[in-house]
């Protein structure tokens, strides 16, 4: 599939290969064939990056740089991303398999994060606190220091940008380990950051395997803070590593996010959103709307409408820009197929199924979109994250049961409520345990401006919006005795 491209790590302002000279072959999900290589970073590379980040943190120009200037650099980076949006979107799409228009949307969102945090960098202020007379007490917001960040493969550009934008705006320095399955846009954008004027060592990116470069980073004693987005299993390892180093960490883990559809809802408005919320990025979205809870009296009507909609969904290569691309890997496609097989063996009805474009490359990692229901609340399909294009529908009798079902998994990331009864929407929105709730709409993760993160086992800490600036900083209290 064309010539193979070599990408580089970015350490201390230099684009470089791994110290040990090893590489990881990147497979295009659309074909299953290698098309690029990234350095296989290890503990030595991570160590160099942490030393560079520490030095950059403690020396000029970064240490003495006014917030407004940090913001200008981030804004310039946003601009550079927009100028190269077509190339970056094509790269993101090929690397992850996502349809081209999703690649475009992700690159636009990445630029938007840098614009947002560029503008916000000089707008985070402390407070003065009234204490006894003769004293002035105030708080200052300071960076944590050297931040370690581990990023997943599903939205490499977006997740990189939401971490880097907020962490750098607050004056931290960063060592980032992107995912081995897809990370090319992250490496490219870290190079663009140097062009935008980011000083050497402020943002280092070390690609590599999770158990190798990722574990070396998470356990490095030179970090002041850790942030992780990915699976619950690895999240536990990250929090354990942070605890051993006695540093803070934020975890953005998975979800089994419900949309609650009452019989009085506007179905014309709701159903396209319900479909998109599970089909977007082939269901590989932590905040995918993977459960639909439907008021029992409307179940048959909704099931029939979804059967027809799913029948029309087509999966195929990313550059054909269809409803779905391939999954990220053979393993992920296998994981989805195993969930589907288990549901069928358990006798859960398959309501509807899409198709795979007939001339899709045979080595690609394709699965059609599927909708199952009624899915018993205790079935694995209703409780566990598939991370693929599989929607589980479960009926409910009344509002109380809808809330109980919505809250009936370990997760709590996002939820949606659909009804024409405004008071009910508010009651349910307040009763559902989730980091974000959408009423008569659903945004997987919502916009750049909206605080995002989980409750329960979906993680802790908030990213996006101004909330992320608080997360990536720490308060110092200063008390002045002025007599
Ligand atoms: P993953 O946890 O396997 O990998 C995420 C990152 O962790 C990768 O960079 C990987 O290399 C690294 N990693 C793996 N093992 C490691 C280890 N032992 N030490 C340190 N780092 C290690 O997850 P994934 O397969 O890339 O992503 C899928 C999962 O991530 C899903 O469960 C999904 O819900 C979740 N996710 C959550 C969010 C969110 O914002 N909440 C966003 C995207 C993905």
Short mmCIF file of C-alpha atoms and ligand atoms in Angstrom, two decimals:
data_model
loop_
_atom_site.label_atom_id
_atom_site.label_comp_id
_atom_site.label_asym_id
_atom_site.label_seq_id
_atom_site.Cartn_x
_atom_site.Cartn_y
_atom_site.Cartn_z
CA UNK A 1 0.00 0.00 0.00
CA UNK A 2 2.38 2.72 -1.23
CA UNK A 3 5.72 3.65 0.27
CA UNK A 4 6.27 3.28 3.97
CA UNK A 5 6.74 6.50 5.94
CA UNK A 6 9.03 6.87 8.96
CA UNK A 7 7.85 9.13 11.77
CA UNK A 8 9.92 10.48 14.64
CA UNK A 9 9.70 10.93 18.37
CA UNK A 10 10.04 14.51 19.66
CA UNK A 11 12.44 14.77 22.60
CA UNK A 12 14.03 17.97 23.84
CA UNK A 13 13.10 19.89 20.71
CA UNK A 14 14.56 17.28 18.34
CA UNK A 15 12.80 14.86 16.01
CA UNK A 16 14.58 11.59 16.64
CA UNK A 17 14.54 7.81 16.36
CA UNK A 18 14.48 5.63 19.47
CA UNK A 19 17.80 5.32 21.32
CA UNK A 20 17.84 1.57 20.71
CA UNK A 21 17.06 2.10 17.00
CA UNK A 22 13.95 -0.09 17.08
CA UNK A 23 10.68 0.62 15.24
CA UNK A 24 7.01 -0.29 15.40
CA UNK A 25 5.23 -1.04 12.12
CA UNK A 26 1.90 0.73 11.84
CA UNK A 27 -0.88 -1.19 10.09
CA UNK A 28 -3.60 0.61 8.13
CA UNK A 29 -6.90 -0.68 9.59
CA UNK A 30 -8.51 -0.44 6.14
CA UNK A 31 -6.15 -3.04 4.64
CA UNK A 32 -4.31 -4.68 7.54
CA UNK A 33 -1.04 -3.79 5.77
CA UNK A 34 1.93 -1.82 7.13
CA UNK A 35 2.23 1.72 5.81
CA UNK A 36 4.39 3.60 8.33
CA UNK A 37 6.89 3.12 11.16
CA UNK A 38 7.23 4.92 14.46
CA UNK A 39 10.18 4.71 16.87
CA UNK A 40 9.76 2.05 19.54
CA UNK A 41 10.67 4.21 22.52
CA UNK A 42 11.67 2.57 25.79
CA UNK A 43 12.78 3.52 29.29
CA UNK A 44 15.92 5.23 27.95
CA UNK A 45 13.89 7.53 25.69
CA UNK A 46 11.36 8.22 28.43
CA UNK A 47 14.23 9.05 30.79
CA UNK A 48 15.74 11.53 28.32
CA UNK A 49 12.33 13.12 27.80
CA UNK A 50 11.69 13.54 31.54
CA UNK A 51 15.13 15.13 32.04
CA UNK A 52 14.41 17.53 29.14
CA UNK A 53 10.97 18.37 30.54
CA UNK A 54 12.42 19.07 34.01
CA UNK A 55 15.12 21.31 32.60
CA UNK A 56 12.60 23.19 30.42
CA UNK A 57 10.28 23.62 33.42
CA UNK A 58 12.96 25.19 35.57
CA UNK A 59 14.72 27.40 33.05
CA UNK A 60 13.91 30.25 30.73
CA UNK A 61 12.32 30.86 28.33
CA UNK A 62 9.46 28.66 29.65
CA UNK A 63 9.92 29.28 33.38
CA UNK A 64 9.75 33.05 33.02
CA UNK A 65 7.32 33.22 30.13
CA UNK A 66 4.21 35.32 30.81
CA UNK A 67 0.93 33.43 30.48
CA UNK A 68 -0.11 35.59 27.54
CA UNK A 69 2.97 34.48 25.60
CA UNK A 70 2.32 30.80 26.34
CA UNK A 71 -1.18 31.40 25.05
CA UNK A 72 0.11 33.00 21.85
CA UNK A 73 2.25 29.95 21.11
CA UNK A 74 -0.74 27.63 21.61
CA UNK A 75 -2.94 29.83 19.42
CA UNK A 76 -0.27 29.80 16.70
CA UNK A 77 -0.17 26.00 16.92
CA UNK A 78 -3.96 25.92 16.44
CA UNK A 79 -3.49 28.06 13.34
CA UNK A 80 -0.73 25.83 11.94
CA UNK A 81 -2.96 22.77 12.44
CA UNK A 82 -5.76 24.48 10.51
CA UNK A 83 -3.36 25.39 7.70
CA UNK A 84 -2.36 21.73 7.37
CA UNK A 85 -5.80 20.33 8.18
CA UNK A 86 -6.23 18.39 4.93
CA UNK A 87 -2.95 16.47 5.25
CA UNK A 88 -3.43 15.89 8.97
CA UNK A 89 -7.01 14.68 8.49
CA UNK A 90 -5.94 12.24 5.77
CA UNK A 91 -3.17 10.94 8.06
CA UNK A 92 -5.49 10.58 11.07
CA UNK A 93 -8.07 8.81 8.95
CA UNK A 94 -5.58 6.35 7.46
CA UNK A 95 -3.87 5.68 10.78
CA UNK A 96 -7.07 5.02 12.77
CA UNK A 97 -9.37 3.82 9.95
CA UNK A 98 -11.97 6.47 10.75
CA UNK A 99 -13.93 7.88 7.79
CA UNK A 100 -12.29 10.96 6.30
CA UNK A 101 -14.99 13.37 7.49
CA UNK A 102 -14.42 12.18 11.07
CA UNK A 103 -10.69 12.71 10.57
CA UNK A 104 -11.45 16.26 9.44
CA UNK A 105 -13.70 16.87 12.43
CA UNK A 106 -11.03 15.55 14.80
CA UNK A 107 -8.29 17.76 13.36
CA UNK A 108 -10.60 20.79 13.51
CA UNK A 109 -11.32 19.93 17.16
CA UNK A 110 -7.59 19.57 17.89
CA UNK A 111 -6.99 23.06 16.47
CA UNK A 112 -9.92 24.35 18.51
CA UNK A 113 -8.40 23.00 21.74
CA UNK A 114 -5.21 24.95 21.12
CA UNK A 115 -7.22 28.07 20.24
CA UNK A 116 -9.36 27.70 23.36
CA UNK A 117 -6.46 27.12 25.74
CA UNK A 118 -4.35 29.72 23.93
CA UNK A 119 -7.02 32.28 24.75
CA UNK A 120 -7.54 30.96 28.28
CA UNK A 121 -3.89 30.81 29.35
CA UNK A 122 -3.85 34.32 30.88
CA UNK A 123 -7.37 34.18 32.33
CA UNK A 124 -6.82 31.88 35.28
CA UNK A 125 -6.59 33.93 38.45
CA UNK A 126 -6.24 33.22 42.14
CA UNK A 127 -8.27 34.80 44.94
CA UNK A 128 -7.78 36.96 47.97
CA UNK A 129 -9.16 35.56 51.20
CA UNK A 130 -10.34 37.73 54.10
CA UNK A 131 -8.46 36.75 57.25
CA UNK A 132 -7.55 38.63 60.41
CA UNK A 133 -6.57 42.31 60.14
CA UNK A 134 -2.96 43.02 59.35
CA UNK A 135 -2.75 40.07 56.97
CA UNK A 136 -3.34 39.70 53.24
CA UNK A 137 -4.00 36.13 52.12
CA UNK A 138 -4.13 35.08 48.50
CA UNK A 139 -4.02 32.03 46.29
CA UNK A 140 -1.82 31.57 43.24
CA UNK A 141 -2.47 28.92 40.60
CA UNK A 142 0.80 27.22 39.71
CA UNK A 143 1.65 24.36 37.34
CA UNK A 144 2.15 20.87 38.80
CA UNK A 145 5.52 20.68 37.04
CA UNK A 146 6.42 17.78 34.74
CA UNK A 147 3.24 16.02 33.61
CA UNK A 148 3.22 12.48 32.19
CA UNK A 149 0.39 11.78 29.75
CA UNK A 150 -0.68 8.46 28.21
CA UNK A 151 -3.05 8.72 25.27
CA UNK A 152 -5.22 6.07 23.49
CA UNK A 153 -5.64 5.32 19.79
CA UNK A 154 -9.30 6.13 19.20
CA UNK A 155 -9.01 9.92 18.93
CA UNK A 156 -5.24 10.52 18.95
CA UNK A 157 -5.30 14.15 17.75
CA UNK A 158 -8.24 15.25 19.89
CA UNK A 159 -7.13 13.61 23.12
CA UNK A 160 -3.53 14.78 22.67
CA UNK A 161 -4.78 18.35 22.11
CA UNK A 162 -7.08 18.45 25.12
CA UNK A 163 -4.24 17.32 27.38
CA UNK A 164 -1.44 19.37 25.81
CA UNK A 165 -3.57 22.50 25.39
CA UNK A 166 -4.60 22.68 29.05
CA UNK A 167 -1.35 21.39 30.58
CA UNK A 168 0.88 23.76 28.61
CA UNK A 169 -1.46 26.75 29.05
CA UNK A 170 -0.89 26.41 32.81
CA UNK A 171 2.90 26.34 32.39
CA UNK A 172 3.54 22.63 32.94
CA UNK A 173 5.94 20.69 30.77
CA UNK A 174 4.85 17.41 29.26
CA UNK A 175 6.06 13.93 28.39
CA UNK A 176 3.44 12.17 26.31
CA UNK A 177 3.21 8.50 25.33
CA UNK A 178 0.70 8.08 22.49
CA UNK A 179 -0.79 4.69 21.59
CA UNK A 180 1.16 2.16 19.53
CA UNK A 181 -1.95 1.40 17.45
CA UNK A 182 -2.34 4.98 16.12
CA UNK A 183 -0.24 8.05 16.92
CA UNK A 184 0.97 9.66 13.68
CA UNK A 185 -0.99 12.91 14.03
CA UNK A 186 0.38 13.33 17.56
CA UNK A 187 3.97 13.08 16.31
CA UNK A 188 3.29 15.53 13.46
CA UNK A 189 1.54 18.06 15.67
CA UNK A 190 4.31 17.94 18.30
CA UNK A 191 6.72 18.93 15.51
CA UNK A 192 4.39 21.77 14.49
CA UNK A 193 4.45 22.99 18.10
CA UNK A 194 8.19 23.66 17.75
CA UNK A 195 7.44 25.63 14.60
CA UNK A 196 4.83 27.59 16.56
CA UNK A 197 7.59 28.63 19.00
CA UNK A 198 7.26 26.12 21.84
CA UNK A 199 10.69 25.93 23.52
CA UNK A 200 12.70 22.68 23.39
CA UNK A 201 11.78 20.14 26.06
CA UNK A 202 8.40 21.66 26.94
CA UNK A 203 6.40 19.00 25.09
CA UNK A 204 8.07 15.65 24.43
CA UNK A 205 6.37 12.76 22.65
CA UNK A 206 7.76 9.24 23.02
CA UNK A 207 5.86 6.63 21.00
CA UNK A 208 6.16 3.00 22.03
CA UNK A 209 4.38 0.01 23.50
CA UNK A 210 2.25 0.38 26.60
CA UNK A 211 4.10 -2.19 28.72
CA UNK A 212 7.45 -0.70 27.67
CA UNK A 213 7.44 3.09 27.13
CA UNK A 214 4.04 3.53 28.83
CA UNK A 215 5.01 1.66 32.00
CA UNK A 216 8.39 3.43 32.09
CA UNK A 217 6.64 6.79 31.95
CA UNK A 218 3.92 5.97 34.48
CA UNK A 219 6.50 4.74 37.00
CA UNK A 220 9.11 7.45 36.42
CA UNK A 221 10.03 9.14 39.71
CA UNK A 222 10.69 12.43 37.92
CA UNK A 223 7.01 13.21 37.27
CA UNK A 224 4.83 15.59 39.27
CA UNK A 225 1.46 14.55 37.85
CA UNK A 226 0.02 11.82 35.62
CA UNK A 227 -2.94 11.83 33.27
CA UNK A 228 -4.30 8.80 31.46
CA UNK A 229 -7.04 8.08 28.96
CA UNK A 230 -7.69 4.46 28.10
CA UNK A 231 -8.97 1.18 29.46
CA UNK A 232 -10.00 0.56 33.07
CA UNK A 233 -7.39 -2.20 33.44
CA UNK A 234 -4.47 0.02 32.48
CA UNK A 235 -6.02 2.89 34.44
CA UNK A 236 -5.60 0.80 37.59
CA UNK A 237 -1.90 0.32 36.79
CA UNK A 238 -1.49 4.05 36.24
CA UNK A 239 -3.15 5.01 39.50
CA UNK A 240 -1.02 2.44 41.33
CA UNK A 241 2.13 3.91 39.77
CA UNK A 242 1.00 7.42 40.74
CA UNK A 243 0.34 6.25 44.30
CA UNK A 244 3.84 4.73 44.55
CA UNK A 245 5.31 8.05 43.42
CA UNK A 246 2.85 9.93 45.66
CA UNK A 247 1.65 12.18 42.83
CA UNK A 248 -1.82 13.07 41.64
CA UNK A 249 -3.43 11.57 38.59
CA UNK A 250 -6.54 11.89 36.48
CA UNK A 251 -8.11 8.91 34.76
CA UNK A 252 -10.46 9.05 31.79
CA UNK A 253 -11.69 5.48 31.40
CA UNK A 254 -14.52 3.85 29.53
CA UNK A 255 -18.29 3.99 29.69
CA UNK A 256 -21.54 2.19 28.93
CA UNK A 257 -23.43 5.39 28.34
CA UNK A 258 -27.24 5.20 28.21
CA UNK A 259 -29.69 7.28 26.23
CA UNK A 260 -33.14 7.24 27.84
CA UNK A 261 -35.95 7.56 25.32
CA UNK A 262 -39.43 8.26 26.70
CA UNK A 263 -42.50 7.50 24.57
CA UNK A 264 -43.34 11.21 24.30
CA UNK A 265 -39.96 12.13 22.77
CA UNK A 266 -39.49 13.58 19.30
CA UNK A 267 -38.38 10.34 17.60
CA UNK A 268 -37.57 12.07 14.32
CA UNK A 269 -34.98 14.14 16.16
CA UNK A 270 -33.81 11.40 18.52
CA UNK A 271 -33.21 8.37 16.29
CA UNK A 272 -30.55 9.81 13.96
CA UNK A 273 -28.68 11.00 17.05
CA UNK A 274 -29.05 7.60 18.72
CA UNK A 275 -27.61 5.89 15.63
CA UNK A 276 -24.75 8.35 15.26
CA UNK A 277 -23.82 8.05 18.94
CA UNK A 278 -22.95 4.36 18.48
CA UNK A 279 -21.74 4.42 14.89
CA UNK A 280 -19.35 7.37 15.21
CA UNK A 281 -15.75 6.17 15.09
CA UNK A 282 -17.11 2.64 14.65
CA UNK A 283 -18.28 2.65 18.27
CA UNK A 284 -14.71 3.11 19.52
CA UNK A 285 -15.60 6.13 21.60
CA UNK A 286 -15.39 6.07 25.39
CA UNK A 287 -18.59 8.14 25.51
CA UNK A 288 -20.42 6.21 22.77
CA UNK A 289 -24.17 5.94 23.38
CA UNK A 290 -23.95 2.16 23.58
CA UNK A 291 -27.22 1.57 25.49
CA UNK A 292 -30.68 2.73 24.49
CA UNK A 293 -33.30 2.54 27.24
CA UNK A 294 -36.76 2.79 25.67
CA UNK A 295 -40.12 3.20 27.36
CA UNK A 296 -41.80 -0.20 26.89
CA UNK A 297 -44.87 1.17 25.11
CA UNK A 298 -42.61 2.53 22.32
CA UNK A 299 -40.23 -0.44 22.12
CA UNK A 300 -41.65 -2.09 18.97
CA UNK A 301 -41.89 1.20 17.11
CA UNK A 302 -38.33 2.17 17.99
CA UNK A 303 -36.97 -1.30 17.22
CA UNK A 304 -38.56 -1.27 13.77
CA UNK A 305 -37.26 2.22 12.98
CA UNK A 306 -33.74 1.24 14.10
CA UNK A 307 -33.88 -2.03 12.14
CA UNK A 308 -34.41 -0.01 9.00
CA UNK A 309 -31.79 2.57 9.84
CA UNK A 310 -29.14 -0.04 10.71
CA UNK A 311 -29.89 -1.96 7.49
CA UNK A 312 -28.76 1.10 5.56
CA UNK A 313 -25.42 1.52 7.40
CA UNK A 314 -22.36 0.60 5.37
CA UNK A 315 -18.83 -0.09 6.66
CA UNK A 316 -15.82 0.24 4.37
CA UNK A 317 -12.38 1.81 3.89
CA UNK A 318 -11.74 5.16 5.55
CA UNK A 319 -11.19 6.99 2.27
CA UNK A 320 -14.62 5.94 0.97
CA UNK A 321 -16.07 8.05 3.78
CA UNK A 322 -18.99 5.71 4.52
CA UNK A 323 -21.04 5.41 7.72
CA UNK A 324 -18.35 3.33 9.41
CA UNK A 325 -14.68 2.64 8.84
CA UNK A 326 -12.83 -0.47 10.00
CA UNK A 327 -12.04 -1.10 13.66
CA UNK A 328 -8.53 -0.22 14.79
CA UNK A 329 -7.08 -3.76 14.80
CA UNK A 330 -7.73 -7.44 14.23
CA UNK A 331 -7.94 -7.85 18.03
CA UNK A 332 -10.58 -5.16 18.37
CA UNK A 333 -12.63 -6.66 15.51
CA UNK A 334 -12.33 -10.04 17.22
CA UNK A 335 -13.47 -8.54 20.53
CA UNK A 336 -16.58 -7.11 18.86
CA UNK A 337 -17.31 -10.39 17.07
CA UNK A 338 -17.02 -12.27 20.39
CA UNK A 339 -19.60 -9.98 22.05
CA UNK A 340 -21.93 -10.50 19.10
CA UNK A 341 -21.50 -14.30 19.17
CA UNK A 342 -22.16 -14.40 22.91
CA UNK A 343 -25.34 -12.32 22.56
CA UNK A 344 -26.61 -14.60 19.80
CA UNK A 345 -25.83 -17.74 21.78
CA UNK A 346 -27.72 -16.25 24.73
CA UNK A 347 -30.72 -15.85 22.43
CA UNK A 348 -30.76 -12.04 22.51
CA UNK A 349 -32.61 -10.98 19.33
CA UNK A 350 -30.58 -9.21 16.63
CA UNK A 351 -32.93 -6.40 15.61
CA UNK A 352 -30.92 -5.07 12.71
CA UNK A 353 -27.57 -5.23 10.98
CA UNK A 354 -25.68 -3.13 8.46
CA UNK A 355 -23.39 -4.29 5.70
CA UNK A 356 -19.72 -4.24 4.75
CA UNK A 357 -18.94 -2.72 1.35
CA UNK A 358 -18.35 -5.77 -0.89
CA UNK A 359 -15.00 -4.65 -2.35
CA UNK A 360 -13.48 -3.70 1.02
CA UNK A 361 -9.89 -5.04 1.25
CA UNK A 362 -10.04 -8.57 2.72
CA UNK A 363 -7.27 -7.83 5.25
CA UNK A 364 -9.15 -4.86 6.79
CA UNK A 365 -10.73 -5.02 10.24
CA UNK A 366 -14.42 -4.61 9.36
CA UNK A 367 -17.55 -5.34 11.38
CA UNK A 368 -21.07 -4.27 10.43
CA UNK A 369 -23.18 -2.07 12.72
CA UNK A 370 -25.62 -4.08 14.82
CA UNK A 371 -28.52 -3.43 17.15
CA UNK A 372 -29.73 -6.02 19.69
CA UNK A 373 -32.83 -6.03 21.86
CA UNK A 374 -34.48 -6.51 24.18
CA UNK A 375 -31.18 -6.95 26.02
CA UNK A 376 -31.59 -8.10 29.65
CA UNK A 377 -30.02 -5.61 32.05
CA UNK A 378 -27.75 -8.30 33.48
CA UNK A 379 -26.36 -9.40 30.05
CA UNK A 380 -22.71 -8.56 29.36
CA UNK A 381 -23.87 -6.61 26.31
CA UNK A 382 -25.81 -4.26 28.60
CA UNK A 383 -23.04 -3.87 31.18
CA UNK A 384 -19.64 -4.05 29.51
CA UNK A 385 -17.95 -1.82 27.01
CA UNK A 386 -17.82 -3.43 23.55
CA UNK A 387 -15.90 -0.53 22.00
CA UNK A 388 -17.49 -1.35 18.67
CA UNK A 389 -20.66 -0.55 16.65
CA UNK A 390 -23.13 -2.55 18.74
CA UNK A 391 -26.20 -0.92 20.30
CA UNK A 392 -28.08 -2.66 23.14
CA UNK A 393 -31.75 -1.72 23.61
CA UNK A 394 -33.51 -2.41 26.91
CA UNK A 395 -37.15 -1.49 27.67
CA UNK A 396 -38.28 0.23 30.88
CA UNK A 397 -41.73 0.63 32.45
CA UNK A 398 -41.48 4.00 34.18
CA UNK A 399 -39.14 6.83 35.10
CA UNK A 400 -37.87 5.12 38.23
CA UNK A 401 -36.91 1.99 36.32
CA UNK A 402 -35.25 4.09 33.60
CA UNK A 403 -33.05 5.76 36.21
CA UNK A 404 -32.26 2.45 37.91
CA UNK A 405 -31.23 0.90 34.58
CA UNK A 406 -29.19 3.98 33.58
CA UNK A 407 -27.33 3.80 36.89
CA UNK A 408 -27.09 0.02 36.84
CA UNK A 409 -23.56 -0.38 35.48
CA UNK A 410 -20.14 0.30 36.99
CA UNK A 411 -19.67 3.21 34.61
CA UNK A 412 -20.82 6.84 34.67
CA UNK A 413 -19.43 8.88 31.79
CA UNK A 414 -22.24 10.38 29.65
CA UNK A 415 -26.03 10.01 29.45
CA UNK A 416 -28.84 11.32 27.25
CA UNK A 417 -32.51 11.97 28.10
CA UNK A 418 -35.18 12.38 25.42
CA UNK A 419 -38.68 13.61 26.34
CA UNK A 420 -41.04 16.51 25.65
CA UNK A 421 -41.71 16.78 29.40
CA UNK A 422 -39.22 19.39 30.57
CA UNK A 423 -39.62 18.72 34.29
CA UNK A 424 -39.04 15.01 33.75
CA UNK A 425 -35.92 15.74 31.70
CA UNK A 426 -34.54 17.78 34.60
CA UNK A 427 -35.44 15.16 37.22
CA UNK A 428 -33.78 12.40 35.22
CA UNK A 429 -30.73 14.52 34.35
CA UNK A 430 -30.20 15.12 38.06
CA UNK A 431 -30.79 11.51 39.08
CA UNK A 432 -28.48 9.91 36.53
CA UNK A 433 -24.92 9.40 37.71
CA UNK A 434 -22.69 10.59 34.88
CA UNK A 435 -20.06 13.24 34.20
CA UNK A 436 -22.15 14.77 31.40
CA UNK A 437 -25.89 14.57 30.68
CA UNK A 438 -27.47 15.77 27.46
CA UNK A 439 -31.19 16.58 27.27
CA UNK A 440 -32.85 16.10 23.88
CA UNK A 441 -29.46 15.71 22.27
CA UNK A 442 -26.26 13.74 22.70
CA UNK A 443 -22.66 14.70 22.12
CA UNK A 444 -20.07 12.03 22.58
CA UNK A 445 -17.88 13.97 24.97
CA UNK A 446 -19.42 17.27 24.06
CA UNK A 447 -17.53 20.36 22.97
CA UNK A 448 -14.10 21.70 23.78
CA UNK A 449 -15.64 24.13 26.29
CA UNK A 450 -17.55 21.53 28.33
CA UNK A 451 -15.96 19.84 31.34
CA UNK A 452 -15.71 16.12 30.67
CA UNK A 453 -14.87 13.08 32.76
CA UNK A 454 -16.35 10.20 34.66
CA UNK A 455 -17.91 9.23 37.95
CA UNK A 456 -17.93 5.72 39.44
CA UNK A 457 -15.56 3.43 37.52
CA UNK A 458 -15.35 5.74 34.50
CA UNK A 459 -12.52 7.63 36.16
CA UNK A 460 -11.87 10.83 38.02
CA UNK A 461 -10.70 14.32 37.22
CA UNK A 462 -12.03 16.65 34.56
CA UNK A 463 -10.67 17.61 31.18
CA UNK A 464 -11.87 20.18 28.66
CA UNK A 465 -13.16 23.66 29.36
CA UNK A 466 -11.78 25.84 32.16
CA UNK A 467 -12.09 22.92 34.55
CA UNK A 468 -9.03 21.30 32.93
CA UNK A 469 -6.94 24.37 33.78
CA UNK A 470 -7.74 23.81 37.43
CA UNK A 471 -6.93 20.12 37.08
CA UNK A 472 -3.53 20.85 35.53
CA UNK A 473 -2.55 23.32 38.26
CA UNK A 474 -2.25 23.50 42.00
CA UNK A 475 -3.07 26.25 44.48
CA UNK A 476 -0.42 27.94 46.55
CA UNK A 477 -1.66 30.03 49.48
CA UNK A 478 0.43 33.11 50.27
CA UNK A 479 -0.11 35.01 53.51
CA UNK A 480 1.47 38.45 53.97
CA UNK A 481 1.78 40.04 57.40
CA UNK A 482 1.70 43.73 56.52
CA UNK A 483 1.01 44.92 60.04
P1 LIG B 1 -5.34 0.94 26.65
O1 LIG B 1 -5.59 1.21 28.06
O2 LIG B 1 -4.89 -0.40 26.25
O3 LIG B 1 -4.23 1.92 26.06
C1 LIG B 1 -4.25 3.29 26.33
C2 LIG B 1 -2.84 3.77 26.40
O4 LIG B 1 -2.21 3.14 27.51
C3 LIG B 1 -1.99 3.42 25.18
O5 LIG B 1 -1.11 4.49 24.90
C4 LIG B 1 -1.20 2.22 25.65
O6 LIG B 1 0.03 2.06 25.00
C5 LIG B 1 -1.00 2.56 27.10
N1 LIG B 1 -0.69 1.39 27.94
C6 LIG B 1 -1.09 0.09 27.76
N2 LIG B 1 -0.58 -0.68 28.73
C7 LIG B 1 0.13 0.13 29.55
C8 LIG B 1 0.88 -0.08 30.75
N3 LIG B 1 1.03 -1.30 31.28
N4 LIG B 1 1.47 0.98 31.33
C9 LIG B 1 1.34 2.21 30.81
N5 LIG B 1 0.65 2.48 29.68
C10 LIG B 1 0.06 1.44 29.06
O7 LIG B 1 -6.64 1.41 25.96
P2 LIG B 1 -6.93 1.47 24.41
O8 LIG B 1 -7.12 0.08 23.96
O9 LIG B 1 -5.90 2.27 23.74
O10 LIG B 1 -8.30 2.30 24.38
C11 LIG B 1 -9.53 1.69 24.59
C12 LIG B 1 -10.05 1.99 25.98
O11 LIG B 1 -9.83 3.34 26.37
C13 LIG B 1 -11.52 1.79 26.10
O12 LIG B 1 -11.83 1.09 27.29
C14 LIG B 1 -12.10 3.21 26.16
O13 LIG B 1 -13.31 3.34 26.77
C15 LIG B 1 -11.02 3.96 26.83
N6 LIG B 1 -11.05 5.38 26.43
C16 LIG B 1 -11.50 6.31 27.31
C17 LIG B 1 -11.57 7.64 26.96
C18 LIG B 1 -12.07 8.69 27.90
O14 LIG B 1 -11.86 9.86 27.67
N7 LIG B 1 -12.74 8.35 28.97
C19 LIG B 1 -11.14 8.04 25.70
C20 LIG B 1 -10.67 7.09 24.84
C21 LIG B 1 -10.61 5.75 25.22
#
